[in-house]
Coordinates of C-alpha atoms and ligand atoms in Angstrom, one line a residue:
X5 CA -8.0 23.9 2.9
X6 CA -5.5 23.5 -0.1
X7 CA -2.3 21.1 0.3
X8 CA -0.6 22.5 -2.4
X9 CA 1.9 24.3 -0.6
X10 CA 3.7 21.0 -0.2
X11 CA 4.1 20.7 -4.0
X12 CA 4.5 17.5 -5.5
X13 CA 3.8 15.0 -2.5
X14 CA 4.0 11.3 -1.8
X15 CA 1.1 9.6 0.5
X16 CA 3.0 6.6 2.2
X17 CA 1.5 4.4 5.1
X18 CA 3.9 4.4 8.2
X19 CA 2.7 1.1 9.5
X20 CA 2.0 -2.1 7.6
X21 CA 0.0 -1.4 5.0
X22 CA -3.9 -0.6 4.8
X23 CA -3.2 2.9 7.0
X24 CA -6.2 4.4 4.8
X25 CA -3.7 5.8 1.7
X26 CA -6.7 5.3 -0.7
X27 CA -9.0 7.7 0.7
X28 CA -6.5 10.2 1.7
X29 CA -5.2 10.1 -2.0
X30 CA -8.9 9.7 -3.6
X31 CA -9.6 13.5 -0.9
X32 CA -5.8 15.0 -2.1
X33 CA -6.6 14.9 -5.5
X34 CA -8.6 17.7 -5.5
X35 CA -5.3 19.7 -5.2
X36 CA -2.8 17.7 -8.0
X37 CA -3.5 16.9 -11.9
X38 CA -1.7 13.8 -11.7
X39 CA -1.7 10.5 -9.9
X40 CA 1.3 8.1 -9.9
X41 CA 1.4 4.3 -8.6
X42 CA 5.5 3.8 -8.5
X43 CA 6.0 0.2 -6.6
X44 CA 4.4 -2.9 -5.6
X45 CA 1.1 -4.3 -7.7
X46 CA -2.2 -6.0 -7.1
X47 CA -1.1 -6.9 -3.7
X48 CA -2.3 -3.8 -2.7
X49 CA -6.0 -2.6 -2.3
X50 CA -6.8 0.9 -1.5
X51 CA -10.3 1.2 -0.5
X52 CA -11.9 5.0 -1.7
X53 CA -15.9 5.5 -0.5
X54 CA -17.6 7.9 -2.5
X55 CA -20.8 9.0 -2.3
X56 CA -22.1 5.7 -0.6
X57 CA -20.2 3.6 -3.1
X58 CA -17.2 1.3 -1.9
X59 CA -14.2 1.3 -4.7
X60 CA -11.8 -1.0 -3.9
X61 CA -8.3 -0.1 -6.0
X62 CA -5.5 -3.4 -6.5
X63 CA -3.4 -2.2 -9.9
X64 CA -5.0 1.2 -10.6
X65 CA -4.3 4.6 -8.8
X66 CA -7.0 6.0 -6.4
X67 CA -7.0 9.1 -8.3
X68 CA -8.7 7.0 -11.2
X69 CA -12.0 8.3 -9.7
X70 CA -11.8 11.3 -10.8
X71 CA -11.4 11.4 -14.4
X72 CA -9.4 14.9 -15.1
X73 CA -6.7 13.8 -13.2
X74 CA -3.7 11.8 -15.3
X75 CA -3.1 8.4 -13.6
X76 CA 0.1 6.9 -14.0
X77 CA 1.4 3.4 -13.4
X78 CA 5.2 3.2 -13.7
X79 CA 8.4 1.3 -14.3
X80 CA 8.6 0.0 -10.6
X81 CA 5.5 -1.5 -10.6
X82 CA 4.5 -5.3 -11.3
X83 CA 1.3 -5.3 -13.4
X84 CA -0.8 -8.6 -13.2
X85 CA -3.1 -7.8 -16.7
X86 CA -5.9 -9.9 -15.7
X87 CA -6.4 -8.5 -12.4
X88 CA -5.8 -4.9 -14.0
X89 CA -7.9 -5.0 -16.6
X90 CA -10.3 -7.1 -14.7
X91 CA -10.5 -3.7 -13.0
X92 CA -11.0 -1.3 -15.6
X93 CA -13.8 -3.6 -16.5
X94 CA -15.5 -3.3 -13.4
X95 CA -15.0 0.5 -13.0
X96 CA -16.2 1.2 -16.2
X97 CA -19.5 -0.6 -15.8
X98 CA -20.2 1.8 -13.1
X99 CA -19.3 4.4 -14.8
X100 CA -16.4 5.7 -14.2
X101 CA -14.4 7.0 -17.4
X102 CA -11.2 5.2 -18.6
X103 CA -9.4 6.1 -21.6
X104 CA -6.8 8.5 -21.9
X105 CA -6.5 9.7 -18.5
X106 CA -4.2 6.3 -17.9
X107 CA -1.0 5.6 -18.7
X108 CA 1.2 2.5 -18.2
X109 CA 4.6 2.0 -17.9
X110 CA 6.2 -0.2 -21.1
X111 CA 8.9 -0.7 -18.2
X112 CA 6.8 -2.8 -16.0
X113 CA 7.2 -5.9 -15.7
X114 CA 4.5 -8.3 -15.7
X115 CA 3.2 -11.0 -13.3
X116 CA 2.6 -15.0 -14.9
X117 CA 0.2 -17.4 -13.6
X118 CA 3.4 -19.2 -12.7
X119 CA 4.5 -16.5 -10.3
X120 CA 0.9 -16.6 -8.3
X121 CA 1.8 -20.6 -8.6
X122 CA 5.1 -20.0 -7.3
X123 CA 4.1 -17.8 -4.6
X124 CA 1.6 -20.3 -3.1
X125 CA 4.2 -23.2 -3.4
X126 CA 6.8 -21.4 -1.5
X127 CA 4.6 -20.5 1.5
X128 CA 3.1 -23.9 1.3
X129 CA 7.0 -25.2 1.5
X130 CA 8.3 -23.0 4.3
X131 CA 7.7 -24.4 7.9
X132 CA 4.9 -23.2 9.7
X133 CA 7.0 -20.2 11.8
X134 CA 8.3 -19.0 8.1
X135 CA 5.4 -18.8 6.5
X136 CA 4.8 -15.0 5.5
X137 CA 1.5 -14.7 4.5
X138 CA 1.4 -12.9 1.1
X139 CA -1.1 -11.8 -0.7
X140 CA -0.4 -14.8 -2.6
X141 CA -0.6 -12.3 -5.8
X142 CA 2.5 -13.6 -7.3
X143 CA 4.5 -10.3 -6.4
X144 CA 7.9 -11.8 -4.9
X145 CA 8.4 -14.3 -7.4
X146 CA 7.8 -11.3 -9.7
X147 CA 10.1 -9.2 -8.3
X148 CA 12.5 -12.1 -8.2
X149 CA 12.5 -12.7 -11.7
X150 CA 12.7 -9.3 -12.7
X151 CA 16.3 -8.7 -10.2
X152 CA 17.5 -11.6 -11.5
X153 CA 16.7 -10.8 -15.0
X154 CA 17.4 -14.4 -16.8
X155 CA 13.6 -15.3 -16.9
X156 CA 11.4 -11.6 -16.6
X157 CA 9.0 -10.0 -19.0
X158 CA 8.2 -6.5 -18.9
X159 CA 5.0 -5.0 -20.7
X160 CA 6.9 -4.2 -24.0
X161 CA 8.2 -7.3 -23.9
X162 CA 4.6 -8.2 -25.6
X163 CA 5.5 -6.7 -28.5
X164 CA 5.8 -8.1 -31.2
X165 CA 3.8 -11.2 -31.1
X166 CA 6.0 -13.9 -32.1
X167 CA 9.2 -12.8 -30.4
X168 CA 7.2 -12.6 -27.5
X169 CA 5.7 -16.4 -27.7
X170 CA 9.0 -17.8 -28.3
X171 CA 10.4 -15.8 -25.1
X172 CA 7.9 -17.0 -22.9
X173 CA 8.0 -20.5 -24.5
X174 CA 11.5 -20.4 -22.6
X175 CA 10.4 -19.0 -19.8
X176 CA 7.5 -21.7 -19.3
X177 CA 9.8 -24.2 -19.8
X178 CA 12.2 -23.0 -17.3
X179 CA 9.5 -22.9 -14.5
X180 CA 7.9 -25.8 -15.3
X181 CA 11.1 -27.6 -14.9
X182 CA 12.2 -25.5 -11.9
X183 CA 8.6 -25.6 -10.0
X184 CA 9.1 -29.2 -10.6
X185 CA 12.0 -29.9 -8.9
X186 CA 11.9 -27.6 -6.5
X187 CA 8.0 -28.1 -5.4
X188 CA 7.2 -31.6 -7.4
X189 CA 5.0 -29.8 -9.1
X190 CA 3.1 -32.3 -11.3
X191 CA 1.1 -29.4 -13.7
X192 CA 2.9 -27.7 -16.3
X193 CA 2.1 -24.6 -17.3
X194 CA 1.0 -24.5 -21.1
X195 CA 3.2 -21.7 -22.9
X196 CA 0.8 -21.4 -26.2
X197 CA -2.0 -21.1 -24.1
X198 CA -0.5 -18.3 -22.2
X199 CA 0.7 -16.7 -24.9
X200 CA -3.0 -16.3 -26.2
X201 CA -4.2 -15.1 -23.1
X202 CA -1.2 -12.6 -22.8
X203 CA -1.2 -11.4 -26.5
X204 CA -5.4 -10.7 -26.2
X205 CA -4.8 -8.6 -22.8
X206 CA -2.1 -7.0 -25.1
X207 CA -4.7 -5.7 -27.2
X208 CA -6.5 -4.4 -24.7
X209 CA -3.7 -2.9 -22.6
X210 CA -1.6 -1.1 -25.6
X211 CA -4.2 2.2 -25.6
X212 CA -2.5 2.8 -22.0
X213 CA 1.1 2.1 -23.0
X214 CA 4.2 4.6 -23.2
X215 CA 6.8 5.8 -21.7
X216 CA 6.1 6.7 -18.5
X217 CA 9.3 8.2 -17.6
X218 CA 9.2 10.3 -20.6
X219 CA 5.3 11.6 -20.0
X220 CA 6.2 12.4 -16.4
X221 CA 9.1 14.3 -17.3
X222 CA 6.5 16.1 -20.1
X223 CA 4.2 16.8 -17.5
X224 CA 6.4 18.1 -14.9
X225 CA 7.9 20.7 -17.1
X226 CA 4.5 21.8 -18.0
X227 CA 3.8 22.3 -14.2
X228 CA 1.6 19.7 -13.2
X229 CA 1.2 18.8 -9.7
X230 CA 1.8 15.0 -9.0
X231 CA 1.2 13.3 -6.5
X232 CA 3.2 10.0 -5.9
X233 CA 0.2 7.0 -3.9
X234 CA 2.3 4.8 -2.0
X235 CA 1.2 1.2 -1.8
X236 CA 1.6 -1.2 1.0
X237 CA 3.4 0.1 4.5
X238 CA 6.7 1.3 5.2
X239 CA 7.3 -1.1 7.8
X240 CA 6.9 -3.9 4.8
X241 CA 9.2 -2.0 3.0
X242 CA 12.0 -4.6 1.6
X243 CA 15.3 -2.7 2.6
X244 CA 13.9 -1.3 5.4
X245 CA 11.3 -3.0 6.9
X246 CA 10.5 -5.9 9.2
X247 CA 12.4 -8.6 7.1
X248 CA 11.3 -11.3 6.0
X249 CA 8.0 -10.4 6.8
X250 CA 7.6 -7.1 4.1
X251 CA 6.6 -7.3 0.9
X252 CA 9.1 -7.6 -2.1
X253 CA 9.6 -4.2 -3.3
X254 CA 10.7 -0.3 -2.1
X255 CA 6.9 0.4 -0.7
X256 CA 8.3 3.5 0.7
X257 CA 11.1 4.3 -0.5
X258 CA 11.2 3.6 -4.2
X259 CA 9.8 7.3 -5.4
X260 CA 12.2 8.1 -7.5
X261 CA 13.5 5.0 -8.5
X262 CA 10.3 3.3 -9.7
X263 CA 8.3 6.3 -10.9
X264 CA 11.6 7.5 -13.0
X265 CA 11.6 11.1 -11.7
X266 CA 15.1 12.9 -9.6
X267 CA 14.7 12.4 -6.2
X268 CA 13.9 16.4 -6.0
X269 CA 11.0 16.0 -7.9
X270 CA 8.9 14.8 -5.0
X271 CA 9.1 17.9 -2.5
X272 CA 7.4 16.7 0.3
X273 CA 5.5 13.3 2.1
X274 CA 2.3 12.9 4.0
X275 CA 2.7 10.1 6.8
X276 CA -0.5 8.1 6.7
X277 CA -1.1 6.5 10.2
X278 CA -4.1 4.7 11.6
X279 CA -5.0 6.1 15.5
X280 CA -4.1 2.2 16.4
X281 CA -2.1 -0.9 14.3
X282 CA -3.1 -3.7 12.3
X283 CA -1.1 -6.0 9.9
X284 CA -2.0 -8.3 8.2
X285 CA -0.2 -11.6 7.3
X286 CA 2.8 -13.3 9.6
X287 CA 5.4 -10.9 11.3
X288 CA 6.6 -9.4 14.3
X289 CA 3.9 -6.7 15.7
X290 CA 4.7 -6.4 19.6
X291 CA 1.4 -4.3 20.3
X292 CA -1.2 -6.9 19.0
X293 CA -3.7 -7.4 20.7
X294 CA -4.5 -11.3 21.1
X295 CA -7.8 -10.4 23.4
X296 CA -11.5 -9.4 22.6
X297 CA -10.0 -5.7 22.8
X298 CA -8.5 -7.0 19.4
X299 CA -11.7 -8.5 18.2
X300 CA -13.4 -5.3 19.0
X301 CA -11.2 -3.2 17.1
X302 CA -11.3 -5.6 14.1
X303 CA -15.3 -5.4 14.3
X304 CA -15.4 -1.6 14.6
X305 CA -13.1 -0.9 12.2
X306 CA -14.0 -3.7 9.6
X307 CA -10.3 -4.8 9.6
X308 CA -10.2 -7.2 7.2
X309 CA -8.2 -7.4 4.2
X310 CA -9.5 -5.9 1.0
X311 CA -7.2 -8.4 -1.1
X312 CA -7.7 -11.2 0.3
X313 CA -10.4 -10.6 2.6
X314 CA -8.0 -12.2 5.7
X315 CA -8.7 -10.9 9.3
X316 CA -6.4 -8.2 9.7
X317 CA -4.6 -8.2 13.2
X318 CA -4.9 -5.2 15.5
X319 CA -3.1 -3.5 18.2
X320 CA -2.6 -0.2 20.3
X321 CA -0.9 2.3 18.3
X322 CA 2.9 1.6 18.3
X323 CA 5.0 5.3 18.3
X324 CA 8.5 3.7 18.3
X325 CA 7.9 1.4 15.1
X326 CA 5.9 5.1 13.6
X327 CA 8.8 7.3 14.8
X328 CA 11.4 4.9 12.7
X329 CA 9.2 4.8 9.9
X330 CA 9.1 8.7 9.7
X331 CA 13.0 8.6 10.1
X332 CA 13.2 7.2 6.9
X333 CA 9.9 9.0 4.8
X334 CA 10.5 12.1 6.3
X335 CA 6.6 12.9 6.4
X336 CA 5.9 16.8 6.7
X337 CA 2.6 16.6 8.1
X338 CA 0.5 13.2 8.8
X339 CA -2.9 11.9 8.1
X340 CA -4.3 9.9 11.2
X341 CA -7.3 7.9 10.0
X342 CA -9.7 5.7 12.0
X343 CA -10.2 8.0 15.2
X344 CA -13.5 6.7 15.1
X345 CA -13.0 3.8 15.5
X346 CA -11.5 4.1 19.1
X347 CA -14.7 6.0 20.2
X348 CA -15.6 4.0 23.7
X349 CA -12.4 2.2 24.2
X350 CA -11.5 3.5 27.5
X351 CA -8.6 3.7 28.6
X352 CA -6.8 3.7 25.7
X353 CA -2.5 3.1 25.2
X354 CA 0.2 3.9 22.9
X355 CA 3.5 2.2 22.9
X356 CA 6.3 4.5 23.9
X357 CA 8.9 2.4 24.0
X358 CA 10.1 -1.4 23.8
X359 CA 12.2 -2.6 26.4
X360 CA 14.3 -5.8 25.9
X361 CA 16.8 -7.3 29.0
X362 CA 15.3 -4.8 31.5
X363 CA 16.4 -2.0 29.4
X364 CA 14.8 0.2 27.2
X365 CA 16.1 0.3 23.1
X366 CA 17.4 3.0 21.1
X367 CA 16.6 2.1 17.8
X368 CA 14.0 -0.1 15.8
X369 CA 15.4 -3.6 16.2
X370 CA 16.6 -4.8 12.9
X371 CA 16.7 -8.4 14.3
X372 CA 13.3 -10.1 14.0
X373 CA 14.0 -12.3 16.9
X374 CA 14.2 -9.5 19.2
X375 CA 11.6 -7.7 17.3
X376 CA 9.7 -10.5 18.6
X377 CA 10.9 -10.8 22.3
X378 CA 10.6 -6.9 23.2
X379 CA 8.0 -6.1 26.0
X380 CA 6.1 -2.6 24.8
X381 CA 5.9 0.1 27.7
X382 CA 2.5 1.8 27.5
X383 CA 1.5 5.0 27.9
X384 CA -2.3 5.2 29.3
X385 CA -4.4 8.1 28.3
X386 CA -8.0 8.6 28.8
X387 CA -10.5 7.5 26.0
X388 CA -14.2 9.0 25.2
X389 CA -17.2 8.1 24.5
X390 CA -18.7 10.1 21.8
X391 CA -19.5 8.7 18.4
X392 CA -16.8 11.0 16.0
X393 CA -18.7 10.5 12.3
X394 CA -20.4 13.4 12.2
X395 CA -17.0 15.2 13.8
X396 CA -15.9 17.9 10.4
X397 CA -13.9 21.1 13.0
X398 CA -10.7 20.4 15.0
X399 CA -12.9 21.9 17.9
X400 CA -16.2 19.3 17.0
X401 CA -13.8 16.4 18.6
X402 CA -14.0 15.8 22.2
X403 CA -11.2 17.1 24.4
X404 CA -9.5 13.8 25.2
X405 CA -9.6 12.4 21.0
X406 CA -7.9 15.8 20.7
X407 CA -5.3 15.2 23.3
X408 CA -4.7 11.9 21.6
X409 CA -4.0 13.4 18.5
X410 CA -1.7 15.9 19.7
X411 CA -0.1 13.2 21.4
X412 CA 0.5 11.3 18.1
X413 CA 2.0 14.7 16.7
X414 CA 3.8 15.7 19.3
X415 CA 5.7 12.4 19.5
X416 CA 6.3 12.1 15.6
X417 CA 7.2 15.5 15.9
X418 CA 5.4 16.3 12.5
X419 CA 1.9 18.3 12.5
X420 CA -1.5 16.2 11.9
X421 CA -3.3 17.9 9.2
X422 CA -6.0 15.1 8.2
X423 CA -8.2 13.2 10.7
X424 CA -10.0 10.5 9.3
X425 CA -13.6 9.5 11.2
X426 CA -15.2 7.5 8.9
X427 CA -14.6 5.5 5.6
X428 CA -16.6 8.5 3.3
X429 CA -15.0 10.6 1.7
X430 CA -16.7 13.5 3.6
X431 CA -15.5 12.4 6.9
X432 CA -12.4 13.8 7.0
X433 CA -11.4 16.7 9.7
X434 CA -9.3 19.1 8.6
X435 CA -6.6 20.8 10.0
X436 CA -4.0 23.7 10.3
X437 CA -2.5 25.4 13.1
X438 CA -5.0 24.2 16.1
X439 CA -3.3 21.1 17.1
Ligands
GDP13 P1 -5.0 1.5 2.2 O1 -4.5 0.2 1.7 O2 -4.0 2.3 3.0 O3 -5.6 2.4 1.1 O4 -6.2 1.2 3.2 P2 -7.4 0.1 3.0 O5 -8.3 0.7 2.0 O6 -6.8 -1.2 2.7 O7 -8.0 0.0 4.4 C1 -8.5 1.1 5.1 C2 -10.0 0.8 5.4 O8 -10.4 1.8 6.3 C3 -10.9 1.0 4.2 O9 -11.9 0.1 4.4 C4 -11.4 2.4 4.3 O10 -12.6 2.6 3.7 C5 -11.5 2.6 5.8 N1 -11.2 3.9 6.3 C6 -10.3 4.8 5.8 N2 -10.3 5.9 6.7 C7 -11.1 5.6 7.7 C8 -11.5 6.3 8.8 O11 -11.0 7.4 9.2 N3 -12.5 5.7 9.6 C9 -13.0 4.5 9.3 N4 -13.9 4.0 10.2 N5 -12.7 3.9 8.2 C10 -11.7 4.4 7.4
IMO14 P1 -1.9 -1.7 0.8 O1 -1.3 -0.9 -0.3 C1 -1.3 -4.6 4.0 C2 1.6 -7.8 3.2 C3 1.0 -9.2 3.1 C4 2.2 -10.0 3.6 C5 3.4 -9.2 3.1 C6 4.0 -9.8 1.8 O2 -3.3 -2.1 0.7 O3 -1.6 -1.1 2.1 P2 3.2 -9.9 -0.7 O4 1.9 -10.4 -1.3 O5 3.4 -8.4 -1.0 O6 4.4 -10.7 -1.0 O7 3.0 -10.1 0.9 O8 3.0 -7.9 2.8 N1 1.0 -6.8 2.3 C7 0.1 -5.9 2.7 N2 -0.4 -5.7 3.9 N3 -1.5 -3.8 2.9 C8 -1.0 -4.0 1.7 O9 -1.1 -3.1 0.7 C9 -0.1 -5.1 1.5 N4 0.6 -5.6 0.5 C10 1.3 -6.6 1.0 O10 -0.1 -9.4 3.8 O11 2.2 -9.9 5.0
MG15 MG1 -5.0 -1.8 1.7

């Protein structure tokens, strides 16, 4: 089965993050030329299994596993070098090709040991029921700098050498003085030393640098299918997500805007949902499961972070907090990954409403606090039993999986075309017109 009838396409998670984006982008790429990362950074980790090997993807697109495809990091991203090329490293000892099939934005701006510093500070500074648990990757800080402009560096700011060691001489000096007023932190950050580490990931990172805006208006002219990989969830999306508790930049809604494309060059999304919840780090999630149901899931589905390796929570699959995220990504077809994983939970529920004050709510709450207070209402369909792994047809799933699935669709009001039943590549159901 060929997606490209939806023509250029962007994968984005519905939930909070770690919906399985990774593997539906590392399957999609069969079907697009060129693979573009347009928001967030190495908070992210998109896990692709291929062939019995685990890749786990922070900076660098999932397409990157397949070396004829273009992969394209852009202006609205936050690039940490170390971590980045701390990556190519690793992928490139086992074997996979890196050269000029990568291309980085000179736009992006670039994450400081002081904004992973700063990051840590400020959620070791907020009281315990503020906390938000980030990645701790440095991103908000980041982004901070780079929307308020007075103290950011973006990847061409590198260039040349000494402007760029007297500009982060300033910079240094600003945050050693502001981390230690505002924190007490004792350390300063040394700016020479920095600027050697900086300048010799320069080296290596240059190869990869252009214009990205410029190279994906090249391509698209010359017809190449793109394919846009979300990172992070739309429900941590920062305009539009559960805030405070989202991440620091346009997860879901910054296509245009940090890949440096018109908004009509992205002609269609894919909705990636897991068959149940998780999030990870602090925040409203009104399904969670506190109970060993919530252990269970964790174990089956090996629900724990692959940045920071932190237990993710789990919960029932929530339709109201899906349905809201599709009102705002628009998602022409979904991918519903983890089926498997529900095989023996019996019975199983979805949330298909919240209900707050004995009545039931129209819209997503905006407010946390009631976010917080509203009491799910369930509704209770039957599980199975069989193990889904080896599941490949629509008609190889067992009759109540399948009524779960067209439940999902039906509800979201948007066709399932991908069924995920294992972590492989390979286990992926496809599907048309049957559900
Ligand atoms: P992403 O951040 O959205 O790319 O998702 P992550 O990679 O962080 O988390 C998804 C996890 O689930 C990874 O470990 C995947 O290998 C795994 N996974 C993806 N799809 C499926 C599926 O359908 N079934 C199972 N059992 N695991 C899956
Ligand atoms: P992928 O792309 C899941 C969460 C963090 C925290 C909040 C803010 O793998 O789906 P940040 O470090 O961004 O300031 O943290 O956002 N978070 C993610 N959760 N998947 C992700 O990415 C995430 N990226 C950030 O756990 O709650
Ligand atoms: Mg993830």
């Amino acid at each position: 089965m060929s997606f490209r009838d939806l023509g250029n396409t962007c994968v984005v998670g519905l939930q909070w993050g770690d919906e399985g984006k990774g593997k539906v982008v590392d399957l999609l790429m069969a079907d697009f030329e060129v693979v573009v990362r347009y928001s967030g950074g190495a908070n992210a980790g998109h896990t692709v299994v291929v062939g019995g090997e685990s890749f786990a993807l922070h900076q660098l697109p999932s397409g990157i596993l397949r070396e004829e495809v273009t992969s394209v990091i852009t202006a609205g991203t936050v690039i940490d070098p170390a971590v980045l090329l701390g990556e190519i490293a690793s992928l490139r000892a086992r074997g996979v090709r890196i050269g000029d099939n990568l291309r980085i934005s000179d736009r992006a701006h670039l994450v400081f040991p002081y904004h992973r510093r700063e990051d840590l500070l400020a959620e070791g500074a907020a009281p315990a029921d503020q906390k938000l648990g980030t990645t701790g990757r440095g991103i908000g800080p980041c982004y901070a700098d780079k929307y308020a402009r007075h103290w950011a560096i973006r990847v061409c700011d590198l260039y040349p050498a000494d402007r760029f060691r007297d500009r982060l001489a300033a910079v240094v000096a600003h945050k050693n003085a502001s981390l230690a007023g505002v924190y007490g932190l004792r350390e300063t950050f040394d700016a020479a030393r920095m600027a050697d580490e900086y300048l010799a990931f320069a080296e290596e990172l240059w190869p990869f640098v252009c214009n990205t805006t410029a190279l994906l208006h090249r391509l698209g002219k010359a017809g190449k299918r793109m394919l846009f990989e979300g990172a992070q969830g739309s429900l941590l999306d920062v305009d539009h997500g559960t805030y405070p508790y989202v991440t620091s930049s346009s997860a879901a809604t910054g296509v245009a805007s940090g890949a440096g494309v018109p908004i009509t060059a992205c002609q269609s999304t894919i909705g990636v949902v897991k068959a149940y919840t998780t999030r990870v780090g602090a925040g409203p999630f009104p399904t969670e499961l506190k109970d060993a149901l919530g252990e269970t899931i964790r174990q089956r589905g090996h629900e724990f972070g692959t940045t920071t390796g932190r237990p993710r929570r789990c919960g029932w699959f929530d339709l109201v907090a899906a349905s809201y995220a599709a009102m705002f990504t628009g998602p022409k077809c979904l991918a519903l990954m983890h089926l498997d994983t529900l095989t023996g939970i019996d019975p199983l529920k979805v949330c298909v409403g919240y209900r707050a004050g004995g009545a039931l709510l129209e819209d997503y709450p905006t407010d946390i606090h009631l976010l917080n207070e509203v009491e799910p209402v369930y509704a209770t369909l039957p599980g199975w039993r069989e193990d889904l792994a080896e599941c490949r047809h629509w008609g190889d799933l067992p009759v109540a999986a399948r009524d779960y699935v067209r439940l999902m669709s039906e509800r979201l009001g948007t066709p399932v075309r991908m069924i995920g039943v294992g972590p492989s590549r390979e286990q992926m159901i496809l599907v048309g017109h049957e559900v």
